[in-house]
GROMACS .gro file of C-alpha atoms in nm:
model
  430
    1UNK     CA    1  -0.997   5.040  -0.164
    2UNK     CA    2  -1.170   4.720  -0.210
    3UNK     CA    3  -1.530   4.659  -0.162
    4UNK     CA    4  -1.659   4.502   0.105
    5UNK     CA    5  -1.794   4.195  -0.109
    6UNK     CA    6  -1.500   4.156  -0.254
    7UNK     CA    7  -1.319   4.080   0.054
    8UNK     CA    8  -1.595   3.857   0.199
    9UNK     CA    9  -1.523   3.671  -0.140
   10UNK     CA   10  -1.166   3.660  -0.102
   11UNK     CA   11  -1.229   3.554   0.323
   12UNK     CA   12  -1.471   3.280   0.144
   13UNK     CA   13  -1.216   3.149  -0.091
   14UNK     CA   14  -0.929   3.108   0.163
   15UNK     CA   15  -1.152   2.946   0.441
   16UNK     CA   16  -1.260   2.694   0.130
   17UNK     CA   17  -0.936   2.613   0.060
   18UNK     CA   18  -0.821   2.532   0.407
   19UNK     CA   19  -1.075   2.338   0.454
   20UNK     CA   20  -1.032   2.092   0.146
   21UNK     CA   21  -0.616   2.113   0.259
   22UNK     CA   22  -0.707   1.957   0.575
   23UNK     CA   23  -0.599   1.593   0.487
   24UNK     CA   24  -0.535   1.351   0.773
   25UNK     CA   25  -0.124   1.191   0.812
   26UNK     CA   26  -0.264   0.896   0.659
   27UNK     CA   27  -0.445   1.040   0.370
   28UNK     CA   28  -0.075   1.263   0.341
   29UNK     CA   29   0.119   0.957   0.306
   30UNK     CA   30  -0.079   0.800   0.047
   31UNK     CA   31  -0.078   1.074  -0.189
   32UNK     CA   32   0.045   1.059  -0.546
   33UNK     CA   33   0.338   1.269  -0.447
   34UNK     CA   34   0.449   1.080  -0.146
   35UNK     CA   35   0.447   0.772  -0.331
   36UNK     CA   36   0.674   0.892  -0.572
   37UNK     CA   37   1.004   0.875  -0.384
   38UNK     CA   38   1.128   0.846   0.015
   39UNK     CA   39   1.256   1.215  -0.003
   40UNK     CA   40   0.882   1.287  -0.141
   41UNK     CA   41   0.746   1.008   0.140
   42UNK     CA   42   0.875   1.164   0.453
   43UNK     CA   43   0.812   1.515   0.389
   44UNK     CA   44   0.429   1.443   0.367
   45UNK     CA   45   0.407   1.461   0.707
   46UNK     CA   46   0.653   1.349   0.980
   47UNK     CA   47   0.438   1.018   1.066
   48UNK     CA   48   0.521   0.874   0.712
   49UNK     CA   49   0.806   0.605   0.665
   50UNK     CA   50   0.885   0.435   0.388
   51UNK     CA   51   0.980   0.044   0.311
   52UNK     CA   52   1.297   0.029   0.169
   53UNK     CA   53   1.341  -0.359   0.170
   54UNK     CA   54   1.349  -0.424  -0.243
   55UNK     CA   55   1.217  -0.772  -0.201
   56UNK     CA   56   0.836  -0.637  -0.008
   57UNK     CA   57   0.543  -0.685  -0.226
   58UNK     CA   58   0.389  -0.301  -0.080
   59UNK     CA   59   0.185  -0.114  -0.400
   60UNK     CA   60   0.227   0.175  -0.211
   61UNK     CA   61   0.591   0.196  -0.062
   62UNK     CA   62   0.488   0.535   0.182
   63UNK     CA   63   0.226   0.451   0.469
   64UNK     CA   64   0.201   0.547   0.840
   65UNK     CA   65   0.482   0.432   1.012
   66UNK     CA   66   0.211   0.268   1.267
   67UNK     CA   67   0.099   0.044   0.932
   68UNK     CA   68   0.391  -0.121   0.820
   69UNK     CA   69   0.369  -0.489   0.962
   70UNK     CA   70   0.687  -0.790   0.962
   71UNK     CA   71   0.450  -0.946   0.669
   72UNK     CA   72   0.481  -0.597   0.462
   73UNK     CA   73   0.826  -0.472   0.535
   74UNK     CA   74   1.106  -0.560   0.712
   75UNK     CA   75   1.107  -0.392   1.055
   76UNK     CA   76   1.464  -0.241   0.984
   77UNK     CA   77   1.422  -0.122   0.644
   78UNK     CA   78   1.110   0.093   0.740
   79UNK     CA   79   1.278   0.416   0.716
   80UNK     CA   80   1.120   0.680   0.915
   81UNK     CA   81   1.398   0.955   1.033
   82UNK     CA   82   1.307   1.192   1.374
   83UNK     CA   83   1.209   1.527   1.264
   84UNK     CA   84   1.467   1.699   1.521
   85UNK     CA   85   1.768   1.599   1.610
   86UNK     CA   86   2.019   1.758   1.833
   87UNK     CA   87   2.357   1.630   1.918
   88UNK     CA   88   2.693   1.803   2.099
   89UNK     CA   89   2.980   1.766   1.888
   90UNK     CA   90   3.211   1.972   2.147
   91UNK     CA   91   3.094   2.082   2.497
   92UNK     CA   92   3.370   2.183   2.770
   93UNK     CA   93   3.286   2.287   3.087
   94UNK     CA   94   3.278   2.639   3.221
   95UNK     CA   95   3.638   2.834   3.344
   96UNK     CA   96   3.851   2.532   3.172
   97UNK     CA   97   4.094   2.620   2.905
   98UNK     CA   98   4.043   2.570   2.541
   99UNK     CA   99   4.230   2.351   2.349
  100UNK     CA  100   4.522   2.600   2.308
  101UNK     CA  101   4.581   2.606   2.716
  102UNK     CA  102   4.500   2.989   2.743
  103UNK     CA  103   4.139   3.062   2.688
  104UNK     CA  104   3.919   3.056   2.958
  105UNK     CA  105   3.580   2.885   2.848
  106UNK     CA  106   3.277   3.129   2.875
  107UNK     CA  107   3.051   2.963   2.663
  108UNK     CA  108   2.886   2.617   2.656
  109UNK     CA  109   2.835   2.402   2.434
  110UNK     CA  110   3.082   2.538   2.211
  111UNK     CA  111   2.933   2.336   1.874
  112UNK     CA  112   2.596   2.176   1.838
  113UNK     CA  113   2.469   1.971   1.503
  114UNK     CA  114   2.074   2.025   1.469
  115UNK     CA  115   1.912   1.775   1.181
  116UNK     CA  116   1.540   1.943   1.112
  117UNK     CA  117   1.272   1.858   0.843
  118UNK     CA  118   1.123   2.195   0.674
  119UNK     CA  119   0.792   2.302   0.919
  120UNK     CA  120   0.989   2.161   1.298
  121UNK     CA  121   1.209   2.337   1.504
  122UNK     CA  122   1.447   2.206   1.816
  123UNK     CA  123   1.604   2.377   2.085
  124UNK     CA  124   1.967   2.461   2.169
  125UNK     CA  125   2.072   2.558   2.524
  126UNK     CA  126   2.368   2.745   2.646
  127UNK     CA  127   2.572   2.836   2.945
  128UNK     CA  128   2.711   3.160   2.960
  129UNK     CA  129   2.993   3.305   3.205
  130UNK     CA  130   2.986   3.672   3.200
  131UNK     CA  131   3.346   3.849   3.322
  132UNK     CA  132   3.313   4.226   3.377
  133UNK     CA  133   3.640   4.367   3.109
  134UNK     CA  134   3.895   4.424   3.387
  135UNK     CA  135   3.965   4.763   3.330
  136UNK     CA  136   3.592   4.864   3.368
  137UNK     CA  137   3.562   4.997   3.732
  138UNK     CA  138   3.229   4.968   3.905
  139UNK     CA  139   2.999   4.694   4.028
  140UNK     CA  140   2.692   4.781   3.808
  141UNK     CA  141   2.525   4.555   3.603
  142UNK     CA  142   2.602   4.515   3.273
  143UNK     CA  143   2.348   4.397   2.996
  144UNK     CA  144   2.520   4.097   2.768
  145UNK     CA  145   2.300   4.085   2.444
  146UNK     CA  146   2.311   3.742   2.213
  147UNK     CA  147   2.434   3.761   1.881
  148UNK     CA  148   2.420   3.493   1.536
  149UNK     CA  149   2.532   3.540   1.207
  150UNK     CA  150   2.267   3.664   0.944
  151UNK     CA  151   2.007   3.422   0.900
  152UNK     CA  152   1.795   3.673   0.649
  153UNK     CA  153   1.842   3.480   0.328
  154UNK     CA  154   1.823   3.130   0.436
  155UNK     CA  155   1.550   2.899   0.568
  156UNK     CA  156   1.654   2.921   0.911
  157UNK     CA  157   1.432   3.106   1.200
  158UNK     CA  158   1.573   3.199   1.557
  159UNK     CA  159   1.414   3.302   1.863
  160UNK     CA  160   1.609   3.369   2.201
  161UNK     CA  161   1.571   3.271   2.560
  162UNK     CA  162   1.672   3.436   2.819
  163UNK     CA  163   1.663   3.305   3.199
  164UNK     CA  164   1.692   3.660   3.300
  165UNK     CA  165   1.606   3.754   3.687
  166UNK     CA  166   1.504   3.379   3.759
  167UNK     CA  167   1.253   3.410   3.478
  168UNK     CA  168   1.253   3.276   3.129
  169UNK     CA  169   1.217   3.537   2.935
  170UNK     CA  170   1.209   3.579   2.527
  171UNK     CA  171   1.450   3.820   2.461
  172UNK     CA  172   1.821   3.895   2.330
  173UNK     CA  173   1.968   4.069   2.659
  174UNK     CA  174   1.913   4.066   3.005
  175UNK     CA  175   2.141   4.277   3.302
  176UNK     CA  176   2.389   4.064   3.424
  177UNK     CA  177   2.640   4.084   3.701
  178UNK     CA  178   2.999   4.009   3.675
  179UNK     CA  179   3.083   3.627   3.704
  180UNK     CA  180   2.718   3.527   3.690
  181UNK     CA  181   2.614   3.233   3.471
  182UNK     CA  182   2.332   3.304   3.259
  183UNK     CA  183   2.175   3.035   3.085
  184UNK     CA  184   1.977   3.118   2.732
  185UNK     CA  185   1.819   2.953   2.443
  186UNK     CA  186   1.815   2.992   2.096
  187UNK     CA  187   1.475   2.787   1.907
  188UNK     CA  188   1.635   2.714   1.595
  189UNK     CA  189   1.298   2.649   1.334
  190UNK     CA  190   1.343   2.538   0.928
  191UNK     CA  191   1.107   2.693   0.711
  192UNK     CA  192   1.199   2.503   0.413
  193UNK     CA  193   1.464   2.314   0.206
  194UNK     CA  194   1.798   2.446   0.156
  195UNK     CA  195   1.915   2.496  -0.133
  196UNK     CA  196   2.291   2.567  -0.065
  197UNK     CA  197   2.355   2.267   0.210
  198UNK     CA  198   2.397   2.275   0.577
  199UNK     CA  199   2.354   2.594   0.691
  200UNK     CA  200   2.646   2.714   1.006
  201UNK     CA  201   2.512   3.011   1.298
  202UNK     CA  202   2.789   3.140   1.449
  203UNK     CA  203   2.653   3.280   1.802
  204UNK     CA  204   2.826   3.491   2.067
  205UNK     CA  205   2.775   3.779   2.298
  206UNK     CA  206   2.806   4.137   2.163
  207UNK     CA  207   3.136   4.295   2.290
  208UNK     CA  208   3.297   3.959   2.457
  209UNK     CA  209   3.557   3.754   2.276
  210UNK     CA  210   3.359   3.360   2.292
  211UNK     CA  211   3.175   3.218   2.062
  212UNK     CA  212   2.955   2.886   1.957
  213UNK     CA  213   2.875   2.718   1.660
  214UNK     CA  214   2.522   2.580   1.544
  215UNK     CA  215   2.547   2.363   1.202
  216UNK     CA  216   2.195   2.321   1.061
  217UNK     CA  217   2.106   2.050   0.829
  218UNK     CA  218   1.750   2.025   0.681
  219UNK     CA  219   1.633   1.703   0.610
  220UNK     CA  220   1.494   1.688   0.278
  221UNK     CA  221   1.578   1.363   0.194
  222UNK     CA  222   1.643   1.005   0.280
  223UNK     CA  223   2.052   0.867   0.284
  224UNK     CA  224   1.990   0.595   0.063
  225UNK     CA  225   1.888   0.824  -0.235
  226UNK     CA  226   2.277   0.933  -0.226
  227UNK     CA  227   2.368   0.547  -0.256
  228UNK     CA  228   2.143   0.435  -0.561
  229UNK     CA  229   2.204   0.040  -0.726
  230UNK     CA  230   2.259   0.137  -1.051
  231UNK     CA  231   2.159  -0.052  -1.365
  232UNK     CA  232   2.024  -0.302  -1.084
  233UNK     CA  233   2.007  -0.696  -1.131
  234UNK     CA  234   1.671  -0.657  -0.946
  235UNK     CA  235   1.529  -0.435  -1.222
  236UNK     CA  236   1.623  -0.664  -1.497
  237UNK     CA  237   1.934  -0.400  -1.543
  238UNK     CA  238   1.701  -0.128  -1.697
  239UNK     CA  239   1.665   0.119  -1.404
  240UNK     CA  240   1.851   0.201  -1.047
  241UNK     CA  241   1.734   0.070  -0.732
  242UNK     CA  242   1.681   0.353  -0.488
  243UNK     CA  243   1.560   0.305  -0.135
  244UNK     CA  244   1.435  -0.063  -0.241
  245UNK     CA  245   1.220   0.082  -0.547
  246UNK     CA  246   1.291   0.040  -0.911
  247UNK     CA  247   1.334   0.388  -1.068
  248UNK     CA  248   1.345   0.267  -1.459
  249UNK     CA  249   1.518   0.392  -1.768
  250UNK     CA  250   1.254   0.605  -2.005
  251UNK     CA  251   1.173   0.307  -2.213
  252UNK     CA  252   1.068   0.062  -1.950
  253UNK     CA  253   0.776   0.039  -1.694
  254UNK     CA  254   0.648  -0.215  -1.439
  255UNK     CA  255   0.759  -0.278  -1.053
  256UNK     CA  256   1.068  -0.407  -1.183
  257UNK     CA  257   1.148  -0.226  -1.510
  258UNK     CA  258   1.031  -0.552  -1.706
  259UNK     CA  259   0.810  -0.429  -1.885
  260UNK     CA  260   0.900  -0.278  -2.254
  261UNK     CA  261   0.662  -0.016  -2.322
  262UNK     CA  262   0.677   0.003  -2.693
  263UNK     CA  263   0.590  -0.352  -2.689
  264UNK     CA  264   0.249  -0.256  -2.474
  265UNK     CA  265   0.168   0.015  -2.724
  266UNK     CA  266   0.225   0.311  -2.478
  267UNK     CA  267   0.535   0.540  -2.454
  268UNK     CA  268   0.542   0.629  -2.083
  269UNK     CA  269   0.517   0.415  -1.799
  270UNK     CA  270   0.255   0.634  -1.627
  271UNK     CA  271   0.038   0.551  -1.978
  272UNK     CA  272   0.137   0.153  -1.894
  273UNK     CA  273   0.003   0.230  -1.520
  274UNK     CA  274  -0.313   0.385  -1.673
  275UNK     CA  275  -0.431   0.061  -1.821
  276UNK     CA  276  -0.465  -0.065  -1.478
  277UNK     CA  277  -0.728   0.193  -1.362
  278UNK     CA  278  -1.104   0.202  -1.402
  279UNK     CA  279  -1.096   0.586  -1.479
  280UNK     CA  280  -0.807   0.842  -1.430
  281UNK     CA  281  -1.008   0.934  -1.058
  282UNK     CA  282  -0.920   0.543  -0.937
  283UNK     CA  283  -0.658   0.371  -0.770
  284UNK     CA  284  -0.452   0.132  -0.994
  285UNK     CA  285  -0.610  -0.231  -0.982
  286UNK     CA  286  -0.904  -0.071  -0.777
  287UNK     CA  287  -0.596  -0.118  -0.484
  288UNK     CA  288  -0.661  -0.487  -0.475
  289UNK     CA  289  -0.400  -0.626  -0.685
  290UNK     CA  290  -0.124  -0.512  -0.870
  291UNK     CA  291  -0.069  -0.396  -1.234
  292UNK     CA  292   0.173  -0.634  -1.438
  293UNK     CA  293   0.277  -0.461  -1.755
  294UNK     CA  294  -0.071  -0.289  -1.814
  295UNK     CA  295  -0.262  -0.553  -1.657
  296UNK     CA  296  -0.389  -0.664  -1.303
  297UNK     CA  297  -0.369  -0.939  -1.138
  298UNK     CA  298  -0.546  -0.936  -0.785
  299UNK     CA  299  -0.441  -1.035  -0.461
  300UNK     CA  300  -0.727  -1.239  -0.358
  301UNK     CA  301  -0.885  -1.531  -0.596
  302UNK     CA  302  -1.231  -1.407  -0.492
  303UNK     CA  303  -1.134  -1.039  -0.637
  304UNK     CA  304  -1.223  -1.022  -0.982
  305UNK     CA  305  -1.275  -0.806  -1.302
  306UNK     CA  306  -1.042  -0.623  -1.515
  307UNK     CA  307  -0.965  -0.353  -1.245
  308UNK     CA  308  -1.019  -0.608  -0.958
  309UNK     CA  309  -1.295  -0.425  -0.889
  310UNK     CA  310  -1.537  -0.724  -0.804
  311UNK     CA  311  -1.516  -0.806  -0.473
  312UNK     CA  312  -1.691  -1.172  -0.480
  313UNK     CA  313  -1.659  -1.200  -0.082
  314UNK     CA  314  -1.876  -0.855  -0.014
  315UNK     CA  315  -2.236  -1.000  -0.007
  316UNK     CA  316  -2.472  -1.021   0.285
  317UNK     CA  317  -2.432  -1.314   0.513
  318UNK     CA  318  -2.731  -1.431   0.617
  319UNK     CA  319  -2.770  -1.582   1.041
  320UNK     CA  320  -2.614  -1.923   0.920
  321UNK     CA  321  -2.329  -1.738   0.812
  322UNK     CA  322  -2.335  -1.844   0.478
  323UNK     CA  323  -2.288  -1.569   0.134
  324UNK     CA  324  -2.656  -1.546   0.004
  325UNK     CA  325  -2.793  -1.794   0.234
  326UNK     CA  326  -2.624  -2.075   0.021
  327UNK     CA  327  -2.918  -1.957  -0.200
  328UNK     CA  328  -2.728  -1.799  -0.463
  329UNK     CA  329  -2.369  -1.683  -0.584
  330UNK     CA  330  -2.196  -1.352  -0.505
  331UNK     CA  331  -2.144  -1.191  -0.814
  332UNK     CA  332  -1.965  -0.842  -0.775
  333UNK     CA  333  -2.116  -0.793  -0.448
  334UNK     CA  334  -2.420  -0.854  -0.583
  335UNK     CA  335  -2.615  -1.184  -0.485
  336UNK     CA  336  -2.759  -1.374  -0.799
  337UNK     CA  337  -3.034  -1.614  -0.632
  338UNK     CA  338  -3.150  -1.942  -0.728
  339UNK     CA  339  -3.443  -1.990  -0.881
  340UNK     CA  340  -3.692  -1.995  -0.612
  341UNK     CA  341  -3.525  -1.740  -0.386
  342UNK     CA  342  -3.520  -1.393  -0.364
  343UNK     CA  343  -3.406  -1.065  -0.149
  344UNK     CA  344  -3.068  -0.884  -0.146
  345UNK     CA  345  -2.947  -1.207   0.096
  346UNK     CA  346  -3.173  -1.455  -0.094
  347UNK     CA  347  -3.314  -1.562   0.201
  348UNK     CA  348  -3.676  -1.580   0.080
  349UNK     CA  349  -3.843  -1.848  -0.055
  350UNK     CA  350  -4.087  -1.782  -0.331
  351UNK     CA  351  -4.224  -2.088  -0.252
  352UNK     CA  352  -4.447  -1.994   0.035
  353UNK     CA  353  -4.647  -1.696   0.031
  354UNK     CA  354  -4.507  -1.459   0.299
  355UNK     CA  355  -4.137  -1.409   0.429
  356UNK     CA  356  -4.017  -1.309   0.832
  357UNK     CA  357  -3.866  -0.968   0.786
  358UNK     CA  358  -3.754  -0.841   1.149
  359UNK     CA  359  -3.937  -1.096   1.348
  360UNK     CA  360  -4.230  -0.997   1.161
  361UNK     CA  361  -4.456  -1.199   0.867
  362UNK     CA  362  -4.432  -0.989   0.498
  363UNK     CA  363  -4.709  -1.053   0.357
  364UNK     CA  364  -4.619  -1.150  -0.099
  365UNK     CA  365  -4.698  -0.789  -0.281
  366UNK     CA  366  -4.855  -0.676  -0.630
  367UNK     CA  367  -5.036  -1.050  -0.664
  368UNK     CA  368  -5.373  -1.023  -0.846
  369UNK     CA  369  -5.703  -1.090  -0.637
  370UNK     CA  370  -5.731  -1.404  -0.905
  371UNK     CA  371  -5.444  -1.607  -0.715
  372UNK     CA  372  -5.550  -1.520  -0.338
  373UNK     CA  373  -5.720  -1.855  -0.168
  374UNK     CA  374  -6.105  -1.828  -0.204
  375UNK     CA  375  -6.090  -1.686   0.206
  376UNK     CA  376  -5.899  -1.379   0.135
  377UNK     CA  377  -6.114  -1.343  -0.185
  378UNK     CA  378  -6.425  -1.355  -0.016
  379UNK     CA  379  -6.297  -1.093   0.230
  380UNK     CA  380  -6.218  -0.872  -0.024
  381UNK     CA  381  -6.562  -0.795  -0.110
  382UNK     CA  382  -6.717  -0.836   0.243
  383UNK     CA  383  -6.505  -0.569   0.366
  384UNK     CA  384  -6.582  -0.342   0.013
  385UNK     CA  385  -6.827  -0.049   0.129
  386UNK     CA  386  -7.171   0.001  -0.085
  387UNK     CA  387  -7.098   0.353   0.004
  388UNK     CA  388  -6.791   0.420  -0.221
  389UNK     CA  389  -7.036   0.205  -0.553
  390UNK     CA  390  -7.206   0.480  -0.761
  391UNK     CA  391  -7.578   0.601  -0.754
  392UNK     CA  392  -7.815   0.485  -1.065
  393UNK     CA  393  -7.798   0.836  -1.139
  394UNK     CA  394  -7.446   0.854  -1.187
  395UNK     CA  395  -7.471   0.551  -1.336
  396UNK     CA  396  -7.692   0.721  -1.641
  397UNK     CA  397  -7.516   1.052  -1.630
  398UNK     CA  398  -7.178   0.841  -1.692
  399UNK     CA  399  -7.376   0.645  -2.007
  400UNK     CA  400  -7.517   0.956  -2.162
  401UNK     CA  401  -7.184   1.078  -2.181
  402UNK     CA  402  -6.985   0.789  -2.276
  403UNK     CA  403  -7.289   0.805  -2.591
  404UNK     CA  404  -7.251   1.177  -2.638
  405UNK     CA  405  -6.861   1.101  -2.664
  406UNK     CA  406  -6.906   0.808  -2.955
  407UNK     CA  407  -7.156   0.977  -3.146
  408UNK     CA  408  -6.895   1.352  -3.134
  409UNK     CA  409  -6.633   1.089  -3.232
  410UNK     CA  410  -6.885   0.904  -3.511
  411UNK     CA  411  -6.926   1.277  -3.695
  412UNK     CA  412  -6.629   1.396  -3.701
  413UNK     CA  413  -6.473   1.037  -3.875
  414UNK     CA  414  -6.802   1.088  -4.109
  415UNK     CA  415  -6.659   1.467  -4.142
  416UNK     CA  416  -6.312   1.385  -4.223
  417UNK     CA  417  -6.391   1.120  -4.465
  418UNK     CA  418  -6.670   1.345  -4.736
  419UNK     CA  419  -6.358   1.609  -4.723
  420UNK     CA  420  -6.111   1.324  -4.825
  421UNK     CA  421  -6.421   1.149  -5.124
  422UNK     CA  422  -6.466   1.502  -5.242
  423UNK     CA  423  -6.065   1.619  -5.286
  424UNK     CA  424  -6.049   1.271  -5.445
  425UNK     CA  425  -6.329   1.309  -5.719
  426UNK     CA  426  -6.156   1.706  -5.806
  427UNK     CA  427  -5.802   1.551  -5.844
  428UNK     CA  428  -5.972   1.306  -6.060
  429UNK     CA  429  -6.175   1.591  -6.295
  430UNK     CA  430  -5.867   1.764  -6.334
   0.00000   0.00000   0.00000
């Protein structure tokens, strides 16, 4: 058995972990991973799309589908697909014959296409006609029970409807009376990618000769990875274009595979992209410009610094509206005042002697009593207390032992020095 702190530990450990997996859609669709590809993009969470147009200037091709703007992306290359879709491919009605002019239709719809991303599920519904086997006498009910092909060792969950005595009910069977139409349900849910394709649910009722068919197809993907530009004109022929983005051949880098990496002194393009960032914990370009073939060039002329990481438009404003009062420049957010100014804003003269600081006056700090006006002076020592001066006896106390102190320190010098004359004089006999 385990101990009881043990499995407060483990409790602890899981709780932590949820907690620090609890990313928002947006922080989901600007991960590393979602970035990577549109397949990657629109399985972060089913509120990312990504830009397809080739021609968009976007860093980051995979945002909230809310973010993407005419300016950014084209409206109708912003690829965002639903995360269910369900659509009747056959559906005849009740009591009509099937296509071979003999069957009686028991069973509608008789095939449904479902299109669901891994983690969603959708909803079929079905009509059912139940007919009592004509050699069975009697007029009791009869229970009708759904049934599917395996879904065990695929991605696929099921759970059944039933409206069963005028209630919904989840269940597989339900008494039934002959020539009733029952209507059911079947929640198809995907757990996760397929490996093997489109998966097909064949679903009838147990002992009656109709049946349905369900085709499942997980969406994993986007349709234009199927289609990729190869060898594309756009990247200078040394990659493919897929879904608008530039995937390059091993020994290029940059937006549009123009940038030779053995040239640039790096073998990988993620090493190329590296250049670009502060610290391996940073965005490329400080995500205010983008990198060119290991370098960055920013998207605003008042962003500056290697990494674009000086934001020269970030100071204080002071009431005029002006950066640093039109006292001073903004230097990396930082204001650098005239001479004669000061404060974060430099919107204090050191000209005058006190500054207005929230409608108040600040009186200048750490000045010496030397510079104050003769007034403030005089003050000083009006206002000084006789109480807190010392007594003549302290006084004396205070002077014997600043004597007592000298003469200690007098001896022992006199000490130190006879050791050192006599050590001197036996060196010398020797």
């Amino acid at each position: 058995m385990h101990s009881p702190v043990r499995i407060l530990l483990c409790l602890a450990l899981f709780f932590l972990k949820s907690s620090l997996s609890d990313e928002t859609p947006d922080q989901l669709c600007n991960n590393l991973d979602a970035q990577q590809s549109c397949g990657q993009c629109i399985k972060a969470h089913a509120e990312c799309a990504w830009c397809i147009d080739p021609h968009s200037s976007l860093v980051n091709r995979c945002q909230l589908k809310s973010k993407f703007t005419n300016e950014t992306c084209t409206p109708h290359l912003v690829y965002s697909p639903q995360t269910a879709q369900v659509k009747t491919q056959q559906n005849l009605p009740l009591e009509t014959k099937q296509h071979d002019g003999r069957t009686v239709v028991r069973l509608q719809p008789q095939a449904v296409s479902v299109r669901l991303m891994p983690g969603h599920s959708s909803t079929v519904t079905f009509k059912y006609l139940h007919q009592t086997d004509v050699n069975r006498r009697g007029t009791e009910p009869e229970t009708m029970e759904i049934q599917t092909s395996d879904v065990k060792d695929s991605p696929i969950n099921l759970t059944f409807y039933i409206v069963c005595d005028g209630e919904l009910k989840k269940t597989k069977s339900c008494r039934v009376q002959n020539n009733q139409i029952v209507e059911f349900k079947i929640e198809v849910t995907v757990n996760s990618c397929s490996n093997s394709g489109d998966v097909t649910l064949s679903v009838g009722i147990l002992g009656q000769r109709t049946i349905a068919g369900i085709y499942v197809t997980t969406i994993c993907g986007c349709e234009c990875e199927k289609h990729p530009e190869i060898n594309s004109r756009l990247c200078h022929q040394n990659g493919h274009l897929v879904c608008g983005q530039c995937v390059c051949d091993p020994s290029r880098g940059g937006d549009k595979c123009e940038c030779p990496l053995a040239t640039l002194g790096v073998s990988t393009a993620s090493e190329l992209e590296d250049k670009c960032k502060f610290n391996s914990s940073t965005p490329v370009c400080s995500s205010s410009g983008k990198c060119k073939c290991g370098q960055c060039q920013c998207n605003r002329p008042t962003v500056t610094g290697k990494f674009c990481q000086c934001d020269n438009d970030s100071c204080p404003l002071s009431s005029n509206g002006k950066v640093c009062s039109g006292n001073g420049v903004c230097d990396c957010g930082t204001c650098k005042c005239e001479m004669g100014w000061e404060r974060d804003d430099c919107s204090c003269s050191t000209a005058s002697n006190n500054c207005v600081e929230n409608g108040e006056q600040k009186p200048m700090e750490n000045k010496p009593t030397d510079d104050l006006p003769e007034t403030t002076a005089a003050s000083v020592t009006e206002t000084t207390s006789t109480a807190d001066l010392p007594s003549d006896e302290e006084l004396e106390k205070a002077l014997d032992d600043s004597v007592k102190s000298t003469e200690a320190t007098s001896s022992s010098a006199l000490k130190i020095f006879w050791l050192f004359y006599f050590l001197v004089v036996i060196l010398f006999a020797y």
